[in-house]
Tab-separated table of C-alpha atoms in Angstrom:
chain	number	residue	atom	x	y	z
A	1	ARG	CA	-13.237	-14.147	-10.528
A	2	LEU	CA	-15.793	-12.055	-9.132
A	3	LEU	CA	-19.329	-11.293	-10.606
A	4	LEU	CA	-21.655	-8.646	-9.169
A	5	GLU	CA	-25.275	-9.360	-10.874
A	6	ASN	CA	-28.066	-6.971	-11.617
A	7	ALA	CA	-27.207	-4.168	-9.298
A	8	GLY	CA	-30.402	-1.643	-8.927
A	9	GLN	CA	-27.937	1.092	-9.057
A	10	LEU	CA	-24.378	0.542	-10.097
A	11	VAL	CA	-22.867	4.277	-9.635
A	12	LEU	CA	-19.828	4.479	-11.773
A	13	VAL	CA	-18.766	8.130	-10.755
A	14	CYS	CA	-17.068	8.790	-14.024
A	15	GLY	CA	-17.761	7.137	-17.224
A	16	ARG	CA	-15.007	8.385	-19.165
A	17	ARG	CA	-11.570	8.145	-17.511
A	18	GLU	CA	-12.133	11.827	-16.316
A	19	PRO	CA	-8.874	12.028	-13.832
A	20	PHE	CA	-11.203	14.272	-11.558
A	21	LEU	CA	-14.578	16.020	-11.505
A	22	ARG	CA	-15.260	19.805	-11.134
A	23	ARG	CA	-18.613	20.966	-10.290
A	24	ASP	CA	-19.789	20.638	-13.754
A	25	GLY	CA	-18.648	17.264	-14.150
A	26	ALA	CA	-20.194	16.220	-10.907
A	27	ALA	CA	-23.548	17.367	-11.731
A	28	GLY	CA	-24.390	14.288	-13.358
A	29	LEU	CA	-22.806	11.540	-11.925
A	30	ALA	CA	-23.142	8.420	-14.065
A	31	VAL	CA	-25.181	5.596	-12.657
A	32	LEU	CA	-26.502	2.585	-14.149
A	33	ARG	CA	-29.495	0.418	-13.407
A	34	GLY	CA	-29.624	-3.255	-13.817
A	35	ALA	CA	-26.096	-3.384	-13.881
A	36	SER	CA	-23.502	-6.076	-13.527
A	37	LEU	CA	-19.485	-5.941	-13.127
A	38	VAL	CA	-16.736	-8.168	-13.331
A	39	VAL	CA	-13.530	-8.481	-11.594
A	40	GLY	CA	-10.491	-10.471	-12.854
A	41	LEU	CA	-7.813	-12.675	-11.103
A	42	ASP	CA	-5.548	-9.664	-11.288
A	43	GLY	CA	-7.894	-7.445	-9.235
A	44	CYS	CA	-8.927	-5.378	-11.641
A	45	ILE	CA	-12.178	-4.611	-13.241
A	46	LYS	CA	-12.699	-6.567	-16.714
A	47	ALA	CA	-16.381	-5.500	-17.592
A	48	VAL	CA	-19.430	-3.267	-16.772
A	49	GLY	CA	-22.521	-2.831	-18.437
A	50	GLN	CA	-26.106	-4.018	-18.413
A	51	ALA	CA	-27.136	-7.282	-16.611
A	52	ASP	CA	-28.432	-9.197	-19.408
A	53	VAL	CA	-24.911	-7.763	-21.586
A	54	ILE	CA	-22.542	-9.113	-19.452
A	55	ARG	CA	-24.602	-12.477	-19.133
A	56	ASN	CA	-24.185	-12.907	-22.512
A	57	GLN	CA	-20.150	-11.947	-22.546
A	58	PHE	CA	-19.421	-14.262	-19.739
A	59	SER	CA	-21.394	-16.974	-20.241
A	60	GLU	CA	-18.351	-19.308	-20.663
A	61	ALA	CA	-16.881	-18.165	-17.734
A	62	THR	CA	-16.167	-19.722	-14.267
A	63	PHE	CA	-16.436	-17.124	-11.036
A	64	GLU	CA	-15.146	-17.726	-7.583
A	65	ARG	CA	-18.131	-15.395	-6.147
A	66	ILE	CA	-21.142	-14.766	-7.671
A	67	ILE	CA	-23.339	-12.071	-5.638
A	68	ASP	CA	-26.871	-11.130	-6.161
A	69	CYS	CA	-27.016	-7.437	-6.084
A	70	SER	CA	-30.759	-7.328	-7.218
A	71	GLY	CA	-32.276	-4.218	-4.971
A	72	LYS	CA	-28.991	-3.048	-4.028
A	73	CYS	CA	-26.432	-0.655	-5.027
A	74	VAL	CA	-22.725	-0.817	-6.216
A	75	LEU	CA	-20.534	2.222	-5.634
A	76	PRO	CA	-16.563	2.630	-6.093
A	77	GLY	CA	-14.415	2.117	-2.591
A	78	LEU	CA	-14.430	5.233	-0.918
A	79	VAL	CA	-11.278	7.426	-0.318
A	80	ASP	CA	-10.023	9.025	2.347
A	81	ALA	CA	-7.509	11.867	1.603
A	82	HIS	CA	-6.060	13.193	4.842
A	83	THR	CA	-5.863	10.488	8.140
A	84	HIS	CA	-3.205	10.660	11.291
A	85	PRO	CA	-3.831	7.259	12.613
A	86	VAL	CA	-0.627	5.955	14.276
A	87	TRP	CA	-0.375	7.249	17.316
A	88	ALA	CA	-0.486	6.628	21.333
A	89	GLY	CA	-2.247	8.116	24.482
A	90	ASP	CA	-5.730	9.059	24.723
A	91	ARG	CA	-7.070	12.699	24.702
A	92	VAL	CA	-10.412	12.095	25.357
A	93	HIS	CA	-10.221	14.596	28.280
A	94	GLU	CA	-8.891	17.317	25.860
A	95	PHE	CA	-12.681	17.153	24.385
A	96	ALA	CA	-14.340	18.853	27.776
A	97	MET	CA	-11.647	21.500	27.617
A	98	LYS	CA	-12.645	22.472	23.570
A	99	LEU	CA	-16.823	22.270	24.955
A	100	ALA	CA	-15.821	24.535	27.981
A	101	GLY	CA	-14.240	26.838	25.435
A	102	ALA	CA	-10.544	26.542	25.358
A	103	SER	CA	-9.333	26.987	21.439
A	104	TYR	CA	-6.963	24.384	19.760
A	105	MET	CA	-3.749	26.589	20.179
A	106	GLU	CA	-4.584	27.265	23.818
A	107	ILE	CA	-4.405	23.267	25.050
A	108	HIS	CA	-1.645	23.222	22.080
A	109	GLN	CA	0.587	25.735	24.337
A	110	ALA	CA	-0.497	24.187	27.534
A	111	GLY	CA	1.228	21.048	26.739
A	112	GLY	CA	-1.551	19.312	25.136
A	113	GLY	CA	-2.875	18.668	21.644
A	114	ILE	CA	0.156	17.276	19.248
A	115	HIS	CA	2.771	17.260	21.924
A	116	PHE	CA	0.755	15.132	24.516
A	117	THR	CA	0.465	12.222	21.486
A	118	VAL	CA	4.123	13.071	20.684
A	119	GLU	CA	4.884	12.130	24.325
A	120	HIS	CA	2.942	9.112	24.322
A	121	THR	CA	3.900	7.928	20.515
A	122	ARG	CA	7.602	8.339	21.332
A	123	LYS	CA	7.352	5.586	24.210
A	124	ALA	CA	5.268	3.208	22.756
A	125	THR	CA	6.713	0.190	20.913
A	126	GLU	CA	6.254	-0.318	16.918
A	127	GLY	CA	4.277	-3.406	17.843
A	128	GLU	CA	1.856	-1.372	19.996
A	129	LEU	CA	1.747	1.251	17.434
A	130	PHE	CA	0.664	-1.371	14.997
A	131	SER	CA	-1.778	-3.154	16.789
A	132	THR	CA	-3.859	0.258	17.705
A	133	PHE	CA	-3.481	0.944	13.738
A	134	GLN	CA	-4.580	-2.150	12.642
A	135	HIS	CA	-7.617	-1.896	14.838
A	136	ARG	CA	-8.154	1.788	13.236
A	137	LEU	CA	-7.469	0.785	9.782
A	138	ASP	CA	-10.060	-1.974	10.198
A	139	ARG	CA	-12.846	0.183	11.128
A	140	MET	CA	-12.232	2.692	8.543
A	141	LEU	CA	-12.734	-0.489	6.180
A	142	ARG	CA	-15.859	-1.528	7.689
A	143	ALA	CA	-17.197	2.289	6.941
A	144	GLY	CA	-16.295	2.007	3.501
A	145	SER	CA	-12.925	3.216	2.881
A	146	THR	CA	-10.966	1.248	0.642
A	147	LEU	CA	-7.813	3.659	0.007
A	148	VAL	CA	-6.597	5.861	3.241
A	149	GLU	CA	-3.715	8.709	3.066
A	150	CYS	CA	-1.777	7.845	6.475
A	151	LYS	CA	0.434	10.403	8.008
A	152	SER	CA	3.109	10.111	10.540
A	153	GLY	CA	4.381	13.384	12.403
A	154	TYR	CA	3.824	12.376	16.185
A	155	GLY	CA	7.380	11.773	16.512
A	156	LEU	CA	9.002	15.072	15.445
A	157	ASN	CA	12.189	13.548	15.732
A	158	LEU	CA	13.884	11.480	13.356
A	159	GLU	CA	14.217	7.965	14.975
A	160	THR	CA	9.759	8.427	15.997
A	161	GLU	CA	9.183	9.452	12.550
A	162	LEU	CA	11.073	6.266	10.882
A	163	LYS	CA	9.466	4.080	13.429
A	164	MET	CA	5.461	5.227	12.042
A	165	LEU	CA	6.586	5.209	8.832
A	166	ARG	CA	8.124	1.448	9.290
A	167	VAL	CA	4.223	0.530	10.933
A	168	ILE	CA	2.516	2.217	8.085
A	169	GLU	CA	4.889	0.485	5.781
A	170	ARG	CA	3.963	-2.887	7.400
A	171	ALA	CA	0.011	-2.253	7.230
A	172	LYS	CA	0.810	-1.517	3.580
A	173	LYS	CA	2.153	-5.101	3.018
A	174	SER	CA	-0.185	-7.022	5.412
A	175	MET	CA	-3.277	-5.250	5.243
A	176	ASP	CA	-6.362	-5.253	2.331
A	177	ILE	CA	-6.895	-1.711	2.594
A	178	GLY	CA	-4.680	0.381	0.688
A	179	ILE	CA	-2.534	3.020	1.591
A	180	SER	CA	-0.602	6.252	0.671
A	181	SER	CA	1.761	7.033	3.024
A	182	THR	CA	3.020	10.698	4.184
A	183	TYR	CA	5.939	12.110	5.652
A	184	CYS	CA	4.380	14.766	7.984
A	185	GLY	CA	7.723	15.480	10.204
A	186	ALA	CA	6.974	19.366	10.172
A	187	HIS	CA	3.470	18.676	11.890
A	188	ALA	CA	4.754	20.925	14.884
A	189	VAL	CA	7.850	22.310	16.045
A	190	PRO	CA	9.317	20.052	18.616
A	191	LYS	CA	9.906	21.668	22.297
A	192	GLY	CA	13.282	23.030	22.252
A	193	LYS	CA	13.512	23.828	19.055
A	194	THR	CA	12.745	27.085	16.599
A	195	ALA	CA	11.047	26.118	13.626
A	196	THR	CA	14.222	27.420	12.098
A	197	GLU	CA	16.065	24.624	13.475
A	198	ALA	CA	13.349	22.180	12.985
A	199	THR	CA	13.083	23.007	9.324
A	200	ASP	CA	16.911	22.260	8.896
A	201	ASP	CA	17.069	19.446	10.866
A	202	ILE	CA	13.911	17.929	8.601
A	203	ILE	CA	16.098	18.731	5.480
A	204	ASN	CA	19.796	18.026	6.652
A	205	ASN	CA	18.894	15.206	8.598
A	206	HIS	CA	15.328	13.348	8.099
A	207	LEU	CA	14.348	13.835	4.192
A	208	PRO	CA	18.137	12.270	3.171
A	209	LYS	CA	17.440	9.259	5.489
A	210	LEU	CA	14.213	8.857	3.686
A	211	LYS	CA	15.850	8.754	0.312
A	212	GLU	CA	18.221	6.538	1.682
A	213	LEU	CA	15.618	3.922	2.818
A	214	LYS	CA	13.762	4.496	-0.639
A	215	LEU	CA	16.354	3.455	-2.657
A	216	SER	CA	17.482	0.699	-0.249
A	217	GLY	CA	13.129	-0.885	-0.845
A	218	GLU	CA	13.070	-0.512	3.455
A	219	ILE	CA	10.276	2.359	3.423
A	220	HIS	CA	8.466	3.833	0.315
A	221	VAL	CA	6.898	7.302	1.246
A	222	ASN	CA	4.097	9.005	-1.413
A	223	ASN	CA	3.705	12.580	0.188
A	224	ILE	CA	5.391	15.259	2.282
A	225	ASP	CA	3.281	17.121	4.598
A	226	VAL	CA	3.808	20.375	6.505
A	227	PHE	CA	1.597	22.063	8.723
A	228	CYS	CA	1.911	25.743	7.504
A	229	GLU	CA	0.522	27.800	10.663
A	230	LYS	CA	0.938	30.659	12.301
A	231	GLY	CA	3.022	29.831	15.456
A	232	VAL	CA	4.112	26.110	13.901
A	233	PHE	CA	6.081	26.825	10.246
A	234	ASP	CA	5.596	30.009	8.412
A	235	LEU	CA	5.499	30.479	4.801
A	236	GLU	CA	9.350	30.639	4.019
A	237	SER	CA	10.026	27.407	6.474
A	238	THR	CA	7.091	25.460	4.600
A	239	ARG	CA	8.613	26.260	1.292
A	240	ARG	CA	11.721	24.919	2.065
A	241	ILE	CA	10.696	21.738	3.236
A	242	LEU	CA	8.288	21.617	0.645
A	243	GLN	CA	10.822	22.314	-2.152
A	244	ALA	CA	13.423	19.575	-0.439
A	245	GLY	CA	10.752	17.039	-0.214
A	246	LYS	CA	9.750	17.563	-3.928
A	247	ASP	CA	13.336	16.914	-5.026
A	248	ILE	CA	13.330	13.585	-3.487
A	249	GLY	CA	10.606	12.688	-5.344
A	250	LEU	CA	7.626	12.793	-3.009
A	251	GLN	CA	4.393	14.862	-3.995
A	252	ILE	CA	3.232	17.809	-1.892
A	253	ASN	CA	0.269	17.390	-0.033
A	254	PHE	CA	0.410	19.825	2.713
A	255	HIS	CA	-1.987	21.248	5.831
A	256	GLY	CA	-2.711	25.486	5.052
A	257	ASP	CA	-4.769	27.984	6.128
A	258	GLU	CA	-6.186	26.509	8.572
A	259	LEU	CA	-6.218	29.053	11.761
A	260	HIS	CA	-5.087	32.005	9.877
A	261	PRO	CA	-4.859	32.695	6.769
A	262	MET	CA	-1.041	32.295	5.214
A	263	LYS	CA	-1.143	32.180	1.806
A	264	SER	CA	-0.532	28.627	1.864
A	265	ALA	CA	-2.964	28.094	-1.286
A	266	GLU	CA	-0.719	30.787	-3.333
A	267	LEU	CA	2.357	28.567	-2.047
A	268	GLY	CA	0.827	25.541	-3.233
A	269	ALA	CA	-0.225	26.482	-6.642
A	270	GLU	CA	3.409	27.934	-7.045
A	271	LEU	CA	5.183	24.672	-6.231
A	272	GLY	CA	2.970	22.092	-8.310
A	273	ALA	CA	1.265	20.497	-4.913
A	274	ARG	CA	-0.948	18.139	-5.938
A	275	ALA	CA	-3.131	18.569	-2.853
A	276	ILE	CA	-3.721	21.043	-0.023
A	277	SER	CA	-5.922	20.292	3.173
A	278	HIS	CA	-8.091	22.468	5.398
A	279	LEU	CA	-7.900	25.872	3.657
A	280	GLU	CA	-10.261	27.461	6.292
A	281	GLU	CA	-9.025	30.779	5.771
A	282	VAL	CA	-7.883	30.462	2.266
A	283	SER	CA	-7.806	34.228	0.406
A	284	ASP	CA	-10.430	34.605	-2.762
A	285	GLU	CA	-6.429	34.751	-4.706
A	286	GLY	CA	-5.217	31.425	-3.235
A	287	ILE	CA	-8.558	29.594	-4.379
A	288	VAL	CA	-8.307	30.837	-8.158
A	289	ALA	CA	-4.320	29.881	-7.967
A	290	MET	CA	-5.622	26.089	-7.031
A	291	ALA	CA	-8.109	26.163	-9.830
A	292	ARG	CA	-5.602	26.857	-12.322
A	293	ALA	CA	-3.029	24.846	-10.914
A	294	GLU	CA	-5.150	21.921	-10.816
A	295	CYS	CA	-4.537	21.398	-6.937
A	296	ALA	CA	-7.291	19.608	-4.797
A	297	ALA	CA	-8.531	21.259	-1.964
A	298	VAL	CA	-8.792	18.426	1.012
A	299	LEU	CA	-11.896	19.757	2.730
A	300	LEU	CA	-12.441	18.147	6.502
A	301	PRO	CA	-15.558	18.562	7.785
A	302	THR	CA	-14.967	16.876	11.113
A	303	THR	CA	-12.349	19.347	12.400
A	304	ALA	CA	-14.343	22.451	11.239
A	305	TYR	CA	-17.448	20.745	13.145
A	306	MET	CA	-15.481	19.315	16.290
A	307	LEU	CA	-13.473	22.819	16.612
A	308	ARG	CA	-16.000	25.020	15.639
A	309	LEU	CA	-14.242	27.011	12.871
A	310	LYS	CA	-15.397	28.788	10.489
A	311	GLN	CA	-16.412	26.011	7.386
A	312	PRO	CA	-14.362	25.926	4.183
A	313	GLN	CA	-15.650	27.740	1.372
A	314	ALA	CA	-16.560	24.698	-0.636
A	315	ARG	CA	-19.363	26.482	-2.613
A	316	LYS	CA	-17.074	29.103	-3.659
A	317	MET	CA	-14.324	26.508	-4.375
A	318	LEU	CA	-16.660	24.383	-6.797
A	319	GLU	CA	-17.942	27.380	-8.580
A	320	GLU	CA	-14.266	28.575	-9.247
A	321	GLY	CA	-13.264	25.230	-10.738
A	322	VAL	CA	-11.255	23.769	-7.814
A	323	ILE	CA	-11.165	20.120	-7.599
A	324	VAL	CA	-12.537	19.239	-4.533
A	325	ALA	CA	-11.862	16.055	-2.023
A	326	LEU	CA	-12.746	15.127	1.224
A	327	GLY	CA	-10.732	13.417	4.420
A	328	SER	CA	-11.842	12.531	8.008
A	329	ASP	CA	-9.047	13.995	9.444
A	330	PHE	CA	-8.781	11.086	12.062
A	331	ASN	CA	-6.639	11.732	14.741
A	332	PRO	CA	-7.422	12.427	18.652
A	333	ASN	CA	-8.480	15.419	18.077
A	334	ALA	CA	-11.251	14.729	15.350
A	335	TYR	CA	-12.037	10.705	16.082
A	336	CYS	CA	-14.111	9.859	13.276
A	337	PHE	CA	-13.575	7.013	11.206
A	338	SER	CA	-16.228	7.534	8.824
A	339	MET	CA	-16.366	9.211	5.221
A	340	PRO	CA	-20.099	8.442	4.929
A	341	MET	CA	-20.376	10.728	7.949
A	342	VAL	CA	-18.054	13.273	6.316
A	343	MET	CA	-19.895	13.293	3.087
A	344	HIS	CA	-23.029	14.034	5.087
A	345	LEU	CA	-21.541	16.857	6.993
A	346	ALA	CA	-19.840	17.881	3.782
A	347	CYS	CA	-23.653	18.478	2.373
A	348	VAL	CA	-25.170	19.875	5.509
A	349	ASN	CA	-22.326	22.163	6.580
A	350	MET	CA	-20.456	22.631	3.385
A	351	LYS	CA	-23.258	23.072	1.210
A	352	MET	CA	-22.222	20.414	-1.187
A	353	SER	CA	-24.706	18.250	-3.016
A	354	MET	CA	-24.684	14.520	-2.605
A	355	ASN	CA	-23.026	14.254	-6.464
A	356	GLU	CA	-20.486	16.454	-5.249
A	357	ALA	CA	-19.919	15.017	-1.842
A	358	LEU	CA	-19.925	11.517	-3.456
A	359	ALA	CA	-16.989	12.686	-6.315
A	360	ALA	CA	-15.017	14.178	-3.919
A	361	ALA	CA	-14.836	10.958	-1.669
A	362	THR	CA	-13.864	8.797	-4.945
A	363	ILE	CA	-12.511	10.455	-7.722
A	364	ASN	CA	-11.416	13.463	-6.278
A	365	ALA	CA	-9.863	11.972	-3.006
A	366	ALA	CA	-7.794	9.267	-5.590
A	367	TYR	CA	-6.620	12.539	-7.679
A	368	ALA	CA	-5.471	14.349	-4.575
A	369	LEU	CA	-3.571	11.423	-3.563
A	370	GLY	CA	-2.307	10.831	-7.458
A	371	LYS	CA	-4.246	7.385	-7.746
A	372	SER	CA	-7.326	8.300	-10.022
A	373	ASP	CA	-6.079	6.588	-12.711
A	374	THR	CA	-6.109	3.302	-10.655
A	375	HIS	CA	-8.781	4.058	-8.107
A	376	GLY	CA	-11.929	6.368	-7.549
A	377	SER	CA	-14.419	5.301	-10.055
A	378	LEU	CA	-15.935	1.272	-11.288
A	379	GLU	CA	-14.258	1.999	-14.944
A	380	VAL	CA	-12.458	-1.146	-16.931
A	381	GLY	CA	-8.957	-1.493	-16.100
A	382	LYS	CA	-9.070	0.192	-12.672
A	383	GLN	CA	-9.091	-1.711	-9.306
A	384	GLY	CA	-11.755	-3.519	-8.179
A	385	ASP	CA	-12.218	-1.828	-4.918
A	386	LEU	CA	-15.932	-1.510	-4.306
A	387	LEU	CA	-18.973	-1.223	-1.569
A	388	ILE	CA	-22.056	-2.990	-2.125
A	389	ILE	CA	-25.109	-1.267	0.170
A	390	ASN	CA	-28.393	-2.781	1.048
A	391	ALA	CA	-30.460	0.381	-0.093
A	392	SER	CA	-32.386	0.783	-3.464
A	393	ARG	CA	-30.336	4.342	-3.660
A	394	TRP	CA	-27.187	5.190	-3.472
A	395	GLU	CA	-27.857	8.355	-1.738
A	396	HIS	CA	-28.452	6.168	1.653
A	397	LEU	CA	-24.906	6.243	1.626
A	398	ILE	CA	-24.874	9.825	2.707
A	399	TYR	CA	-28.257	10.621	3.827
A	400	GLN	CA	-28.247	7.881	6.689
A	401	PHE	CA	-26.141	9.897	8.972
A	402	GLY	CA	-24.322	7.151	11.338
A	403	GLY	CA	-26.012	4.188	9.238
A	404	HIS	CA	-23.312	2.990	7.684
A	405	GLU	CA	-23.104	-0.072	10.084
A	406	THR	CA	-26.289	-1.822	9.006
A	407	LEU	CA	-26.417	-0.066	5.295
A	408	ILE	CA	-22.756	-1.536	3.741
A	409	ASN	CA	-23.101	-4.961	2.778
A	410	TYR	CA	-19.636	-5.540	1.541
A	411	VAL	CA	-16.289	-4.447	1.087
A	412	ILE	CA	-14.451	-5.413	-2.157
A	413	VAL	CA	-10.572	-4.556	-2.553
A	414	LYS	CA	-9.247	-5.894	-5.566
A	415	GLY	CA	-12.200	-8.046	-6.240
A	416	LYS	CA	-11.794	-10.135	-2.749
A	417	VAL	CA	-14.817	-9.345	-0.333
A	418	VAL	CA	-12.804	-8.344	2.835
A	419	TYR	CA	-15.776	-7.475	5.069
A	420	GLU	CA	-19.411	-9.285	4.810
A	421	ASN	CA	-21.958	-8.017	6.893
A	422	GLU	CA	-24.462	-10.542	7.683
A	423	ARG	CA	-26.480	-7.776	9.397
A	424	CYS	CA	-27.717	-6.641	6.270
A	425	GLU	CA	-29.390	-9.726	5.507
A	426	THR	CA	-31.635	-10.328	8.099
A	427	MET	CA	-32.734	-6.663	8.064
A	428	SER	CA	-34.280	-3.745	6.138
A	429	SER	CA	-31.916	-0.511	5.707
A	430	TYR	CA	-34.692	1.478	6.284
């Protein structure tokens, strides 16, 4: 179906079916030079290897498309492990408040933040939400993301949470980009309720309804999320919700230890969480527990940067053997679609190496979503999701801050070219 020929560099990420890369594994990403790759009609990778070997092996085959990758780099499609992309209402005015010194929680308590977005999202129709969501996913795709985790969480009542999940389900069926969906009804405590009342409502009403819709085939949710935070959901409420989600077959993947140390990491490790996000305030014990439990840390450099928070301790996590993944945290509070920019910030502000950042935005982010058996690296049998960049070295994807618009030449999902950037043909990427 598709042949990519003679790439200057072909970045496999893993070469041996690793489900994730820890610090030691990420030290030497597998990179082939003068290599080709074949994707079959089923959308999966059939062969990766030296150009002349592939040419001989497929000398009799016919291809729908052949792309000459001479002087270019082929990489796995990027995986964005944490986004909030379904919402209505513009919060650009809050950016000025933050720049003037207002904290996240001050804006939240003044009726801004999540509650402002909830009010607008409740009023929006499903069609309106789908239209803006589609545009946002398109922008993510053009920035190189081929698999994105998408959360609900701006409804806080059953009706609006289901409306958001239906919008995500519709995009799963109609768009090329891969989606892992997350129920995040415990994103904030709804106005007029206590955290305990909100917890009971989620466990007694929301989750049974999700289970029913899953059985009828209407909505398939992959993950459960809770904002475990002081003044939001405490550790005990978080435990109850996550356990109830796990009981109906959802993967645990939640917000923890962001603004205050909450022992979220310890709780996640104990409950068998697949991933925990944020972790700016994680304890040393929490880091060790996550490493032992093979629970991924989804770090969000944009949030720490925009809210001027303490940076997550990426180096300490990597040295302790934690599986470190990255996400954009795209939402009205951190408006960034671009995983290349996220990787750049991770390297500069969190002291990750470029190899570690690429592993964190591919195989490890796929692992955080329970999808590293099919996504996150260029290996035979995996889904043919990849990028071709107009540069002789793959590091340009991270090095050029905000440069992806003229650097990413092709985005390919399941062997199908879903974005082709003509500007790359007419200009050098340097």
